[in-house]
Amino acid sequence: MGRRKRKGGGGNGLLQFLPVLAVVVAMGFDYYATVFVFLDHWIAGGVQSDQGLLHAGVFTWITFMCSISFFVAAVSDPGSVPVNYGPDAENPQKEVTKSRSCEKCDAYKPPRSHHCRVCKRCVLKMDHHCLWMNNCVGYSNYKPFLVFILHAAIGSLYSTVIFFCDLFQTNHDFSVRSTALFYVLSGCFLFFLSLTMSTLLGWHIYLLTKNMTTIEFRAFLRDKWLAEKSGQKYRHRFDIGVCNNISQVLGPNILKWFFPTSMSHLRDGTQFPVSSD
């Protein structure tokens, strides 16, 4: 069974890069509004004061990490199936993680791999196709994706706190329509961003601790329901314990967990340890 030559990425159309541009613009606006408007207006002495410099420095670092992580996740290959991959008859996992064939790629795909209709290829340990990155989130870029949403959630909540501190602790001339409109739109934007990113972060922390992907979660609910219906306990087959689950994605060195480019612990993504339960 041969493997067809496929193009990666989310497509060649210019429209597919508009969501990516929207994310970049949103990060730029958030940084500008937080540091040079809300923070500068809230703290006496503005950004030039000691307290202002501290807040600005912390928020600049968060924005920097958010930007770098987003870039790494967006441009990285999410995980390509090896060209010569084929099912291993001697694989001890064969009874629980059987390889399947992909009709669209005309090739075998490893366990946990799925075909992306947008990228038009199979992706190792595929979680989902992210419109905002114009890329899939899979085995090879899941860590930078996690680091991105972590810093995005922290940054948006930080911005929201500074926004409300400025709004309620300082005086504003809201009789000026442009000022009132800017604060209303900024408040709505930060609230929506904080809610979205915090929810997304919480969801993926749950998946990380269970060693599941978004795609696998759907099957997990069905299998768990069937097991409980028959009076049995069910555990996701790749759930090997919280600590092992986390280190499998972020790496064994806790000091490198939040560095999006530290991915030397990743292997070929075709085999995964399974639970003994």
mmCIF file with all atom_site columns, C-alpha atoms in Angstrom, residues 59-271:
data_model
loop_
_atom_site.group_PDB
_atom_site.id
_atom_site.type_symbol
_atom_site.label_atom_id
_atom_site.label_alt_id
_atom_site.label_comp_id
_atom_site.label_asym_id
_atom_site.label_entity_id
_atom_site.label_seq_id
_atom_site.pdbx_PDB_ins_code
_atom_site.Cartn_x
_atom_site.Cartn_y
_atom_site.Cartn_z
_atom_site.occupancy
_atom_site.B_iso_or_equiv
_atom_site.pdbx_formal_charge
_atom_site.auth_seq_id
_atom_site.auth_comp_id
_atom_site.auth_asym_id
_atom_site.auth_atom_id
_atom_site.pdbx_PDB_model_num
ATOM 1   C CA . PHE A 1 59  ? 2.864   41.589 30.739 1.00 0.00 ? 59  PHE A CA 1
ATOM 2   C CA . THR A 1 60  ? 5.517   42.009 28.039 1.00 0.00 ? 60  THR A CA 1
ATOM 3   C CA . TRP A 1 61  ? 7.012   38.634 28.977 1.00 0.00 ? 61  TRP A CA 1
ATOM 4   C CA . ILE A 1 62  ? 3.597   36.971 28.896 1.00 0.00 ? 62  ILE A CA 1
ATOM 5   C CA . THR A 1 63  ? 2.877   38.479 25.473 1.00 0.00 ? 63  THR A CA 1
ATOM 6   C CA . PHE A 1 64  ? 6.296   37.432 24.193 1.00 0.00 ? 64  PHE A CA 1
ATOM 7   C CA . MET A 1 65  ? 5.800   33.819 25.300 1.00 0.00 ? 65  MET A CA 1
ATOM 8   C CA . CYS A 1 66  ? 2.298   33.831 23.865 1.00 0.00 ? 66  CYS A CA 1
ATOM 9   C CA . SER A 1 67  ? 3.577   35.103 20.495 1.00 0.00 ? 67  SER A CA 1
ATOM 10  C CA . ILE A 1 68  ? 6.512   32.687 20.280 1.00 0.00 ? 68  ILE A CA 1
ATOM 11  C CA . SER A 1 69  ? 4.373   29.695 21.260 1.00 0.00 ? 69  SER A CA 1
ATOM 12  C CA . PHE A 1 70  ? 1.722   30.624 18.701 1.00 0.00 ? 70  PHE A CA 1
ATOM 13  C CA . PHE A 1 71  ? 4.346   30.969 15.976 1.00 0.00 ? 71  PHE A CA 1
ATOM 14  C CA . VAL A 1 72  ? 5.965   27.616 16.810 1.00 0.00 ? 72  VAL A CA 1
ATOM 15  C CA . ALA A 1 73  ? 2.608   25.812 16.920 1.00 0.00 ? 73  ALA A CA 1
ATOM 16  C CA . ALA A 1 74  ? 1.452   27.426 13.678 1.00 0.00 ? 74  ALA A CA 1
ATOM 17  C CA . VAL A 1 75  ? 4.540   26.715 11.570 1.00 0.00 ? 75  VAL A CA 1
ATOM 18  C CA . SER A 1 76  ? 5.470   23.307 12.985 1.00 0.00 ? 76  SER A CA 1
ATOM 19  C CA . ASP A 1 77  ? 4.537   20.071 11.292 1.00 0.00 ? 77  ASP A CA 1
ATOM 20  C CA . PRO A 1 78  ? 1.865   18.615 13.607 1.00 0.00 ? 78  PRO A CA 1
ATOM 21  C CA . GLY A 1 79  ? 3.120   15.114 12.893 1.00 0.00 ? 79  GLY A CA 1
ATOM 22  C CA . SER A 1 80  ? 3.547   13.377 9.565  1.00 0.00 ? 80  SER A CA 1
ATOM 23  C CA . VAL A 1 81  ? 3.135   9.642  9.225  1.00 0.00 ? 81  VAL A CA 1
ATOM 24  C CA . PRO A 1 82  ? 6.509   8.104  8.230  1.00 0.00 ? 82  PRO A CA 1
ATOM 25  C CA . VAL A 1 83  ? 6.631   7.344  4.518  1.00 0.00 ? 83  VAL A CA 1
ATOM 26  C CA . ASN A 1 84  ? 7.492   3.671  5.018  1.00 0.00 ? 84  ASN A CA 1
ATOM 27  C CA . TYR A 1 85  ? 5.181   3.114  7.977  1.00 0.00 ? 85  TYR A CA 1
ATOM 28  C CA . GLY A 1 86  ? 3.440   -0.239 8.142  1.00 0.00 ? 86  GLY A CA 1
ATOM 29  C CA . PRO A 1 87  ? 1.801   -2.300 10.898 1.00 0.00 ? 87  PRO A CA 1
ATOM 30  C CA . ASP A 1 88  ? 4.317   -4.209 13.018 1.00 0.00 ? 88  ASP A CA 1
ATOM 31  C CA . ALA A 1 89  ? 3.277   -7.800 13.555 1.00 0.00 ? 89  ALA A CA 1
ATOM 32  C CA . GLU A 1 90  ? 5.632   -8.005 16.540 1.00 0.00 ? 90  GLU A CA 1
ATOM 33  C CA . ASN A 1 91  ? 4.267   -4.878 18.173 1.00 0.00 ? 91  ASN A CA 1
ATOM 34  C CA . PRO A 1 92  ? 3.156   -5.744 21.741 1.00 0.00 ? 92  PRO A CA 1
ATOM 35  C CA . GLN A 1 93  ? 0.472   -3.093 21.452 1.00 0.00 ? 93  GLN A CA 1
ATOM 36  C CA . LYS A 1 94  ? -1.183  -4.735 18.470 1.00 0.00 ? 94  LYS A CA 1
ATOM 37  C CA . GLU A 1 95  ? -4.191  -6.053 20.386 1.00 0.00 ? 95  GLU A CA 1
ATOM 38  C CA . VAL A 1 96  ? -5.172  -2.641 21.748 1.00 0.00 ? 96  VAL A CA 1
ATOM 39  C CA . THR A 1 97  ? -3.747  -0.174 19.255 1.00 0.00 ? 97  THR A CA 1
ATOM 40  C CA . LYS A 1 98  ? -4.215  -1.690 15.842 1.00 0.00 ? 98  LYS A CA 1
ATOM 41  C CA . SER A 1 99  ? -3.036  0.225  12.798 1.00 0.00 ? 99  SER A CA 1
ATOM 42  C CA . ARG A 1 100 ? -5.685  1.106  10.277 1.00 0.00 ? 100 ARG A CA 1
ATOM 43  C CA . SER A 1 101 ? -5.581  2.053  6.648  1.00 0.00 ? 101 SER A CA 1
ATOM 44  C CA . CYS A 1 102 ? -6.581  5.449  5.323  1.00 0.00 ? 102 CYS A CA 1
ATOM 45  C CA . GLU A 1 103 ? -8.521  5.243  2.099  1.00 0.00 ? 103 GLU A CA 1
ATOM 46  C CA . LYS A 1 104 ? -7.865  8.877  1.235  1.00 0.00 ? 104 LYS A CA 1
ATOM 47  C CA . CYS A 1 105 ? -4.099  8.605  1.693  1.00 0.00 ? 105 CYS A CA 1
ATOM 48  C CA . ASP A 1 106 ? -4.027  5.034  0.393  1.00 0.00 ? 106 ASP A CA 1
ATOM 49  C CA . ALA A 1 107 ? -1.683  4.070  3.225  1.00 0.00 ? 107 ALA A CA 1
ATOM 50  C CA . TYR A 1 108 ? -1.588  2.694  6.756  1.00 0.00 ? 108 TYR A CA 1
ATOM 51  C CA . LYS A 1 109 ? -1.984  5.140  9.623  1.00 0.00 ? 109 LYS A CA 1
ATOM 52  C CA . PRO A 1 110 ? -0.633  4.534  13.140 1.00 0.00 ? 110 PRO A CA 1
ATOM 53  C CA . PRO A 1 111 ? -2.840  4.323  16.231 1.00 0.00 ? 111 PRO A CA 1
ATOM 54  C CA . ARG A 1 112 ? -4.252  7.708  17.334 1.00 0.00 ? 112 ARG A CA 1
ATOM 55  C CA . SER A 1 113 ? -3.710  9.159  13.852 1.00 0.00 ? 113 SER A CA 1
ATOM 56  C CA . HIS A 1 114 ? -6.552  10.700 11.892 1.00 0.00 ? 114 HIS A CA 1
ATOM 57  C CA . HIS A 1 115 ? -7.049  12.135 8.444  1.00 0.00 ? 115 HIS A CA 1
ATOM 58  C CA . CYS A 1 116 ? -7.554  15.899 8.333  1.00 0.00 ? 116 CYS A CA 1
ATOM 59  C CA . ARG A 1 117 ? -9.934  16.978 5.593  1.00 0.00 ? 117 ARG A CA 1
ATOM 60  C CA . VAL A 1 118 ? -8.469  20.501 5.572  1.00 0.00 ? 118 VAL A CA 1
ATOM 61  C CA . CYS A 1 119 ? -4.778  19.558 5.479  1.00 0.00 ? 119 CYS A CA 1
ATOM 62  C CA . LYS A 1 120 ? -5.614  16.559 3.260  1.00 0.00 ? 120 LYS A CA 1
ATOM 63  C CA . ARG A 1 121 ? -3.304  14.171 5.110  1.00 0.00 ? 121 ARG A CA 1
ATOM 64  C CA . CYS A 1 122 ? -3.089  11.951 8.162  1.00 0.00 ? 122 CYS A CA 1
ATOM 65  C CA . VAL A 1 123 ? -1.780  13.602 11.337 1.00 0.00 ? 123 VAL A CA 1
ATOM 66  C CA . LEU A 1 124 ? -0.127  11.742 14.207 1.00 0.00 ? 124 LEU A CA 1
ATOM 67  C CA . LYS A 1 125 ? -2.141  11.869 17.448 1.00 0.00 ? 125 LYS A CA 1
ATOM 68  C CA . MET A 1 126 ? -4.397  14.478 15.900 1.00 0.00 ? 126 MET A CA 1
ATOM 69  C CA . ASP A 1 127 ? -6.326  16.642 18.350 1.00 0.00 ? 127 ASP A CA 1
ATOM 70  C CA . HIS A 1 128 ? -8.106  19.016 15.976 1.00 0.00 ? 128 HIS A CA 1
ATOM 71  C CA . HIS A 1 129 ? -7.574  21.332 13.053 1.00 0.00 ? 129 HIS A CA 1
ATOM 72  C CA . CYS A 1 130 ? -7.131  24.867 14.361 1.00 0.00 ? 130 CYS A CA 1
ATOM 73  C CA . LEU A 1 131 ? -8.605  27.508 12.080 1.00 0.00 ? 131 LEU A CA 1
ATOM 74  C CA . TRP A 1 132 ? -6.780  30.256 13.979 1.00 0.00 ? 132 TRP A CA 1
ATOM 75  C CA . MET A 1 133 ? -3.363  28.728 13.265 1.00 0.00 ? 133 MET A CA 1
ATOM 76  C CA . ASN A 1 134 ? -4.196  27.428 9.789  1.00 0.00 ? 134 ASN A CA 1
ATOM 77  C CA . ASN A 1 135 ? -2.659  24.167 10.972 1.00 0.00 ? 135 ASN A CA 1
ATOM 78  C CA . CYS A 1 136 ? -3.530  20.950 12.710 1.00 0.00 ? 136 CYS A CA 1
ATOM 79  C CA . VAL A 1 137 ? -2.747  20.389 16.367 1.00 0.00 ? 137 VAL A CA 1
ATOM 80  C CA . GLY A 1 138 ? -1.111  16.998 16.668 1.00 0.00 ? 138 GLY A CA 1
ATOM 81  C CA . TYR A 1 139 ? 1.692   14.984 18.193 1.00 0.00 ? 139 TYR A CA 1
ATOM 82  C CA . SER A 1 140 ? 4.561   17.296 17.237 1.00 0.00 ? 140 SER A CA 1
ATOM 83  C CA . ASN A 1 141 ? 3.047   20.697 18.039 1.00 0.00 ? 141 ASN A CA 1
ATOM 84  C CA . TYR A 1 142 ? 0.644   19.964 20.894 1.00 0.00 ? 142 TYR A CA 1
ATOM 85  C CA . LYS A 1 143 ? 3.143   21.207 23.487 1.00 0.00 ? 143 LYS A CA 1
ATOM 86  C CA . PRO A 1 144 ? 3.642   24.680 21.954 1.00 0.00 ? 144 PRO A CA 1
ATOM 87  C CA . PHE A 1 145 ? -0.135  24.863 21.489 1.00 0.00 ? 145 PHE A CA 1
ATOM 88  C CA . LEU A 1 146 ? -0.625  24.194 25.217 1.00 0.00 ? 146 LEU A CA 1
ATOM 89  C CA . VAL A 1 147 ? 2.015   26.766 26.150 1.00 0.00 ? 147 VAL A CA 1
ATOM 90  C CA . PHE A 1 148 ? 0.278   29.258 23.866 1.00 0.00 ? 148 PHE A CA 1
ATOM 91  C CA . ILE A 1 149 ? -3.198  28.878 25.371 1.00 0.00 ? 149 ILE A CA 1
ATOM 92  C CA . LEU A 1 150 ? -1.679  28.931 28.888 1.00 0.00 ? 150 LEU A CA 1
ATOM 93  C CA . HIS A 1 151 ? -0.036  32.309 28.316 1.00 0.00 ? 151 HIS A CA 1
ATOM 94  C CA . ALA A 1 152 ? -3.034  33.572 26.347 1.00 0.00 ? 152 ALA A CA 1
ATOM 95  C CA . ALA A 1 153 ? -5.337  32.743 29.265 1.00 0.00 ? 153 ALA A CA 1
ATOM 96  C CA . ILE A 1 154 ? -3.000  34.303 31.839 1.00 0.00 ? 154 ILE A CA 1
ATOM 97  C CA . GLY A 1 155 ? -2.436  37.359 29.652 1.00 0.00 ? 155 GLY A CA 1
ATOM 98  C CA . SER A 1 156 ? -6.120  37.958 28.943 1.00 0.00 ? 156 SER A CA 1
ATOM 99  C CA . LEU A 1 157 ? -7.029  37.636 32.646 1.00 0.00 ? 157 LEU A CA 1
ATOM 100 C CA . TYR A 1 158 ? -4.153  39.975 33.553 1.00 0.00 ? 158 TYR A CA 1
ATOM 101 C CA . SER A 1 159 ? -5.409  42.500 30.986 1.00 0.00 ? 159 SER A CA 1
ATOM 102 C CA . THR A 1 160 ? -8.944  42.245 32.340 1.00 0.00 ? 160 THR A CA 1
ATOM 103 C CA . VAL A 1 161 ? -7.796  42.928 35.907 1.00 0.00 ? 161 VAL A CA 1
ATOM 104 C CA . ILE A 1 162 ? -5.795  45.987 34.825 1.00 0.00 ? 162 ILE A CA 1
ATOM 105 C CA . PHE A 1 163 ? -8.755  47.171 32.733 1.00 0.00 ? 163 PHE A CA 1
ATOM 106 C CA . PHE A 1 164 ? -11.131 47.075 35.710 1.00 0.00 ? 164 PHE A CA 1
ATOM 107 C CA . CYS A 1 165 ? -8.546  48.662 38.023 1.00 0.00 ? 165 CYS A CA 1
ATOM 108 C CA . ASP A 1 166 ? -8.259  51.531 35.577 1.00 0.00 ? 166 ASP A CA 1
ATOM 109 C CA . LEU A 1 167 ? -12.020 51.710 35.059 1.00 0.00 ? 167 LEU A CA 1
ATOM 110 C CA . PHE A 1 168 ? -13.037 51.870 38.730 1.00 0.00 ? 168 PHE A CA 1
ATOM 111 C CA . GLN A 1 169 ? -10.018 53.458 40.432 1.00 0.00 ? 169 GLN A CA 1
ATOM 112 C CA . THR A 1 170 ? -9.411  56.424 38.159 1.00 0.00 ? 170 THR A CA 1
ATOM 113 C CA . ASN A 1 171 ? -11.545 59.167 36.671 1.00 0.00 ? 171 ASN A CA 1
ATOM 114 C CA . HIS A 1 172 ? -12.615 59.124 33.018 1.00 0.00 ? 172 HIS A CA 1
ATOM 115 C CA . ASP A 1 173 ? -14.409 61.596 30.848 1.00 0.00 ? 173 ASP A CA 1
ATOM 116 C CA . PHE A 1 174 ? -16.991 59.310 29.301 1.00 0.00 ? 174 PHE A CA 1
ATOM 117 C CA . SER A 1 175 ? -18.860 62.291 27.919 1.00 0.00 ? 175 SER A CA 1
ATOM 118 C CA . VAL A 1 176 ? -16.380 62.008 25.060 1.00 0.00 ? 176 VAL A CA 1
ATOM 119 C CA . ARG A 1 177 ? -18.041 59.438 22.813 1.00 0.00 ? 177 ARG A CA 1
ATOM 120 C CA . SER A 1 178 ? -14.806 57.982 21.445 1.00 0.00 ? 178 SER A CA 1
ATOM 121 C CA . THR A 1 179 ? -13.461 57.330 24.972 1.00 0.00 ? 179 THR A CA 1
ATOM 122 C CA . ALA A 1 180 ? -16.687 55.666 26.095 1.00 0.00 ? 180 ALA A CA 1
ATOM 123 C CA . LEU A 1 181 ? -16.837 53.548 22.932 1.00 0.00 ? 181 LEU A CA 1
ATOM 124 C CA . PHE A 1 182 ? -13.200 52.461 23.319 1.00 0.00 ? 182 PHE A CA 1
ATOM 125 C CA . TYR A 1 183 ? -13.743 51.298 26.904 1.00 0.00 ? 183 TYR A CA 1
ATOM 126 C CA . VAL A 1 184 ? -17.001 49.494 26.097 1.00 0.00 ? 184 VAL A CA 1
ATOM 127 C CA . LEU A 1 185 ? -15.509 47.632 23.136 1.00 0.00 ? 185 LEU A CA 1
ATOM 128 C CA . SER A 1 186 ? -12.288 46.882 25.039 1.00 0.00 ? 186 SER A CA 1
ATOM 129 C CA . GLY A 1 187 ? -14.209 45.537 28.011 1.00 0.00 ? 187 GLY A CA 1
ATOM 130 C CA . CYS A 1 188 ? -16.325 43.264 25.806 1.00 0.00 ? 188 CYS A CA 1
ATOM 131 C CA . PHE A 1 189 ? -13.241 42.076 23.935 1.00 0.00 ? 189 PHE A CA 1
ATOM 132 C CA . LEU A 1 190 ? -11.276 41.275 27.107 1.00 0.00 ? 190 LEU A CA 1
ATOM 133 C CA . PHE A 1 191 ? -14.229 39.538 28.750 1.00 0.00 ? 191 PHE A CA 1
ATOM 134 C CA . PHE A 1 192 ? -14.836 37.339 25.707 1.00 0.00 ? 192 PHE A CA 1
ATOM 135 C CA . LEU A 1 193 ? -11.107 36.619 25.302 1.00 0.00 ? 193 LEU A CA 1
ATOM 136 C CA . SER A 1 194 ? -10.616 35.743 28.983 1.00 0.00 ? 194 SER A CA 1
ATOM 137 C CA . LEU A 1 195 ? -13.663 33.476 29.034 1.00 0.00 ? 195 LEU A CA 1
ATOM 138 C CA . THR A 1 196 ? -12.694 31.722 25.798 1.00 0.00 ? 196 THR A CA 1
ATOM 139 C CA . MET A 1 197 ? -9.019  31.181 26.593 1.00 0.00 ? 197 MET A CA 1
ATOM 140 C CA . SER A 1 198 ? -9.647  30.132 30.203 1.00 0.00 ? 198 SER A CA 1
ATOM 141 C CA . THR A 1 199 ? -12.253 27.599 29.101 1.00 0.00 ? 199 THR A CA 1
ATOM 142 C CA . LEU A 1 200 ? -9.973  26.279 26.368 1.00 0.00 ? 200 LEU A CA 1
ATOM 143 C CA . LEU A 1 201 ? -7.071  26.002 28.822 1.00 0.00 ? 201 LEU A CA 1
ATOM 144 C CA . GLY A 1 202 ? -9.202  24.137 31.364 1.00 0.00 ? 202 GLY A CA 1
ATOM 145 C CA . TRP A 1 203 ? -10.404 21.735 28.678 1.00 0.00 ? 203 TRP A CA 1
ATOM 146 C CA . HIS A 1 204 ? -6.917  20.893 27.463 1.00 0.00 ? 204 HIS A CA 1
ATOM 147 C CA . ILE A 1 205 ? -5.552  20.526 30.997 1.00 0.00 ? 205 ILE A CA 1
ATOM 148 C CA . TYR A 1 206 ? -8.244  17.903 31.518 1.00 0.00 ? 206 TYR A CA 1
ATOM 149 C CA . LEU A 1 207 ? -7.301  16.149 28.272 1.00 0.00 ? 207 LEU A CA 1
ATOM 150 C CA . LEU A 1 208 ? -3.602  16.350 29.191 1.00 0.00 ? 208 LEU A CA 1
ATOM 151 C CA . THR A 1 209 ? -4.125  14.673 32.577 1.00 0.00 ? 209 THR A CA 1
ATOM 152 C CA . LYS A 1 210 ? -6.179  11.923 30.922 1.00 0.00 ? 210 LYS A CA 1
ATOM 153 C CA . ASN A 1 211 ? -3.819  11.538 27.925 1.00 0.00 ? 211 ASN A CA 1
ATOM 154 C CA . MET A 1 212 ? -6.653  12.047 25.490 1.00 0.00 ? 212 MET A CA 1
ATOM 155 C CA . THR A 1 213 ? -7.165  14.094 22.364 1.00 0.00 ? 213 THR A CA 1
ATOM 156 C CA . THR A 1 214 ? -10.339 15.983 21.530 1.00 0.00 ? 214 THR A CA 1
ATOM 157 C CA . ILE A 1 215 ? -11.155 13.333 18.932 1.00 0.00 ? 215 ILE A CA 1
ATOM 158 C CA . GLU A 1 216 ? -10.538 10.478 21.378 1.00 0.00 ? 216 GLU A CA 1
ATOM 159 C CA . PHE A 1 217 ? -12.779 12.093 23.993 1.00 0.00 ? 217 PHE A CA 1
ATOM 160 C CA . ARG A 1 218 ? -15.836 11.414 21.865 1.00 0.00 ? 218 ARG A CA 1
ATOM 161 C CA . ALA A 1 219 ? -15.028 7.692  21.718 1.00 0.00 ? 219 ALA A CA 1
ATOM 162 C CA . PHE A 1 220 ? -14.145 7.764  25.425 1.00 0.00 ? 220 PHE A CA 1
ATOM 163 C CA . LEU A 1 221 ? -17.652 8.906  26.373 1.00 0.00 ? 221 LEU A CA 1
ATOM 164 C CA . ARG A 1 222 ? -19.238 6.160  24.298 1.00 0.00 ? 222 ARG A CA 1
ATOM 165 C CA . ASP A 1 223 ? -16.951 3.411  25.593 1.00 0.00 ? 223 ASP A CA 1
ATOM 166 C CA . LYS A 1 224 ? -17.331 4.579  29.192 1.00 0.00 ? 224 LYS A CA 1
ATOM 167 C CA . TRP A 1 225 ? -21.119 4.559  28.885 1.00 0.00 ? 225 TRP A CA 1
ATOM 168 C CA . LEU A 1 226 ? -21.101 1.038  27.460 1.00 0.00 ? 226 LEU A CA 1
ATOM 169 C CA . ALA A 1 227 ? -18.751 -0.193 30.189 1.00 0.00 ? 227 ALA A CA 1
ATOM 170 C CA . GLU A 1 228 ? -20.809 1.334  32.996 1.00 0.00 ? 228 GLU A CA 1
ATOM 171 C CA . LYS A 1 229 ? -23.978 -0.015 31.443 1.00 0.00 ? 229 LYS A CA 1
ATOM 172 C CA . SER A 1 230 ? -22.565 -3.524 31.774 1.00 0.00 ? 230 SER A CA 1
ATOM 173 C CA . GLY A 1 231 ? -21.364 -2.847 35.336 1.00 0.00 ? 231 GLY A CA 1
ATOM 174 C CA . GLN A 1 232 ? -17.679 -2.464 34.494 1.00 0.00 ? 232 GLN A CA 1
ATOM 175 C CA . LYS A 1 233 ? -15.194 0.303  35.172 1.00 0.00 ? 233 LYS A CA 1
ATOM 176 C CA . TYR A 1 234 ? -13.620 1.991  32.181 1.00 0.00 ? 234 TYR A CA 1
ATOM 177 C CA . ARG A 1 235 ? -10.275 3.732  31.808 1.00 0.00 ? 235 ARG A CA 1
ATOM 178 C CA . HIS A 1 236 ? -8.911  5.324  28.672 1.00 0.00 ? 236 HIS A CA 1
ATOM 179 C CA . ARG A 1 237 ? -6.342  2.887  27.291 1.00 0.00 ? 237 ARG A CA 1
ATOM 180 C CA . PHE A 1 238 ? -3.608  5.524  26.945 1.00 0.00 ? 238 PHE A CA 1
ATOM 181 C CA . ASP A 1 239 ? -4.133  6.909  30.463 1.00 0.00 ? 239 ASP A CA 1
ATOM 182 C CA . ILE A 1 240 ? -0.944  5.834  32.241 1.00 0.00 ? 240 ILE A CA 1
ATOM 183 C CA . GLY A 1 241 ? -1.262  8.112  35.274 1.00 0.00 ? 241 GLY A CA 1
ATOM 184 C CA . VAL A 1 242 ? -1.332  11.899 35.612 1.00 0.00 ? 242 VAL A CA 1
ATOM 185 C CA . CYS A 1 243 ? 2.429   12.388 36.001 1.00 0.00 ? 243 CYS A CA 1
ATOM 186 C CA . ASN A 1 244 ? 3.296   10.096 33.103 1.00 0.00 ? 244 ASN A CA 1
ATOM 187 C CA . ASN A 1 245 ? 0.579   11.633 30.954 1.00 0.00 ? 245 ASN A CA 1
ATOM 188 C CA . ILE A 1 246 ? 1.940   15.133 31.522 1.00 0.00 ? 246 ILE A CA 1
ATOM 189 C CA . SER A 1 247 ? 5.593   14.192 30.999 1.00 0.00 ? 247 SER A CA 1
ATOM 190 C CA . GLN A 1 248 ? 4.688   12.398 27.772 1.00 0.00 ? 248 GLN A CA 1
ATOM 191 C CA . VAL A 1 249 ? 3.560   15.736 26.301 1.00 0.00 ? 249 VAL A CA 1
ATOM 192 C CA . LEU A 1 250 ? 5.592   18.376 28.152 1.00 0.00 ? 250 LEU A CA 1
ATOM 193 C CA . GLY A 1 251 ? 8.726   16.308 28.759 1.00 0.00 ? 251 GLY A CA 1
ATOM 194 C CA . PRO A 1 252 ? 10.376  14.754 31.818 1.00 0.00 ? 252 PRO A CA 1
ATOM 195 C CA . ASN A 1 253 ? 12.210  17.953 32.825 1.00 0.00 ? 253 ASN A CA 1
ATOM 196 C CA . ILE A 1 254 ? 9.808   20.260 34.638 1.00 0.00 ? 254 ILE A CA 1
ATOM 197 C CA . LEU A 1 255 ? 12.151  23.214 34.037 1.00 0.00 ? 255 LEU A CA 1
ATOM 198 C CA . LYS A 1 256 ? 11.500  22.879 30.298 1.00 0.00 ? 256 LYS A CA 1
ATOM 199 C CA . TRP A 1 257 ? 7.744   22.436 30.446 1.00 0.00 ? 257 TRP A CA 1
ATOM 200 C CA . PHE A 1 258 ? 6.984   26.009 29.453 1.00 0.00 ? 258 PHE A CA 1
ATOM 201 C CA . PHE A 1 259 ? 9.549   26.319 26.664 1.00 0.00 ? 259 PHE A CA 1
ATOM 202 C CA . PRO A 1 260 ? 7.628   25.759 23.420 1.00 0.00 ? 260 PRO A CA 1
ATOM 203 C CA . THR A 1 261 ? 10.710  24.729 21.435 1.00 0.00 ? 261 THR A CA 1
ATOM 204 C CA . SER A 1 262 ? 11.883  22.094 23.941 1.00 0.00 ? 262 SER A CA 1
ATOM 205 C CA . MET A 1 263 ? 10.568  18.931 22.294 1.00 0.00 ? 263 MET A CA 1
ATOM 206 C CA . SER A 1 264 ? 13.558  16.576 22.272 1.00 0.00 ? 264 SER A CA 1
ATOM 207 C CA . HIS A 1 265 ? 11.526  14.051 24.303 1.00 0.00 ? 265 HIS A CA 1
ATOM 208 C CA . LEU A 1 266 ? 9.207   13.367 21.368 1.00 0.00 ? 266 LEU A CA 1
ATOM 209 C CA . ARG A 1 267 ? 9.717   10.182 19.350 1.00 0.00 ? 267 ARG A CA 1
ATOM 210 C CA . ASP A 1 268 ? 8.216   9.178  16.002 1.00 0.00 ? 268 ASP A CA 1
ATOM 211 C CA . GLY A 1 269 ? 4.644   9.325  17.295 1.00 0.00 ? 269 GLY A CA 1
ATOM 212 C CA . THR A 1 270 ? 3.609   5.910  15.973 1.00 0.00 ? 270 THR A CA 1
ATOM 213 C CA . GLN A 1 271 ? 3.571   4.000  19.274 1.00 0.00 ? 271 GLN A CA 1
#
